[in-house]
mmCIF file of C-alpha atoms in Angstrom:
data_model
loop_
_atom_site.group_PDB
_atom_site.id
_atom_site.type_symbol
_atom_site.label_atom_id
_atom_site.label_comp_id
_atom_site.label_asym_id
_atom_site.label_seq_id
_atom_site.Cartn_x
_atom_site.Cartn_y
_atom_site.Cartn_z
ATOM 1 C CA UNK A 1 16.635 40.938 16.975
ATOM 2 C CA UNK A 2 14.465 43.778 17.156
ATOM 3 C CA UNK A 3 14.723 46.334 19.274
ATOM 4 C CA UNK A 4 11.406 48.471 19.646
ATOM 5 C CA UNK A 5 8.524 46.463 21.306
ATOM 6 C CA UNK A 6 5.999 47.834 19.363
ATOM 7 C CA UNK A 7 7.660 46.195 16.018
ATOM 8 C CA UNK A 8 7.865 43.016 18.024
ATOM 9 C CA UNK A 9 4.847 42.853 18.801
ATOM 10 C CA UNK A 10 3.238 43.239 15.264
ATOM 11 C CA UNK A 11 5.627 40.989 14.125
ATOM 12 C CA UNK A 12 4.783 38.380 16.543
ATOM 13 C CA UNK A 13 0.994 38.765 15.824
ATOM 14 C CA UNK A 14 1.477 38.609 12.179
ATOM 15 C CA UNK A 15 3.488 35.303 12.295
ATOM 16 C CA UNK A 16 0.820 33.764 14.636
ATOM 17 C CA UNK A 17 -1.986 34.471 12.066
ATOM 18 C CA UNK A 18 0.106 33.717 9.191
ATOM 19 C CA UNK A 19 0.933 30.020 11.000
ATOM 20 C CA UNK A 20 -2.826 29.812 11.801
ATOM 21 C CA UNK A 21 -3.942 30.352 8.249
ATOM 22 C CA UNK A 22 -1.340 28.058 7.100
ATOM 23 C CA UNK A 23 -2.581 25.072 9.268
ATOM 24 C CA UNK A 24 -5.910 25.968 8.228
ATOM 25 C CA UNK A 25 -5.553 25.564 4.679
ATOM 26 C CA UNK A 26 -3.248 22.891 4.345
ATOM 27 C CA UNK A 27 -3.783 20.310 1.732
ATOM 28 C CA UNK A 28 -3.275 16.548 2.953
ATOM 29 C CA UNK A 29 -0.802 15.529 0.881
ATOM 30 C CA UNK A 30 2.929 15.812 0.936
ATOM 31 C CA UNK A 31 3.089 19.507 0.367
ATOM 32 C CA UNK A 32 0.657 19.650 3.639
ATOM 33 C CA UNK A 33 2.812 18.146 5.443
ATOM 34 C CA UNK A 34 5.484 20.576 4.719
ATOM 35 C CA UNK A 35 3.412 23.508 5.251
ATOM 36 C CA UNK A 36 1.791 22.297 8.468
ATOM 37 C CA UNK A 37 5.792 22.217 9.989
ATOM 38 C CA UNK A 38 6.564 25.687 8.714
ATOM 39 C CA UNK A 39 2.837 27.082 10.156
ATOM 40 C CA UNK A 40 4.881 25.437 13.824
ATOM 41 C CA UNK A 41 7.647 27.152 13.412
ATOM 42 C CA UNK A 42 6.161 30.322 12.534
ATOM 43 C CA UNK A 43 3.521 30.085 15.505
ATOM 44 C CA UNK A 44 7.032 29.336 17.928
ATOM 45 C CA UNK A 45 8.615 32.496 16.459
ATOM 46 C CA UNK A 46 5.392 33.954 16.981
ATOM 47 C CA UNK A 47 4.700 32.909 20.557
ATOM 48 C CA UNK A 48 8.385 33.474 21.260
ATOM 49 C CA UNK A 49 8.492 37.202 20.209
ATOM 50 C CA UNK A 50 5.206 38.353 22.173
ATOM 51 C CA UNK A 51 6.700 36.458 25.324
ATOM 52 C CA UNK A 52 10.368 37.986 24.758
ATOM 53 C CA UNK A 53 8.247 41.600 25.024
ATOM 54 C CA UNK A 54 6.387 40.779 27.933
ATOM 55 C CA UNK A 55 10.021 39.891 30.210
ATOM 56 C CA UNK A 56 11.292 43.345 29.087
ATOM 57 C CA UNK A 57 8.543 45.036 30.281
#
């Protein structure tokens, strides 16, 4: 995926806010729902990238 940790790392951040703001402004209607599943998967990604740079180092 990506190599350099520090690039990781941002990344990861950037998906955990962006999953965060998405949970946070979700409407509740069908389109909610949809958005609420991608914020998940975007906080896993997240999560997953800042722990794959922690084992490295």
């Amino acid at each position: 995926m990506l190599k350099h940790s520090r690039y990781r790392r941002i990344l990861g951040a950037a998906l955990i806010v962006s999953g965060a703001l998405l949970m946070w402004l979700t409407p509740e209607i069908l389109a909610g729902t949809i958005a609420i599943l991608l914020a998940f998967v975007l906080e896993i990604l997240g999560i997953y990238l800042e722990r794959l740079d922690r084992k490295r180092f």
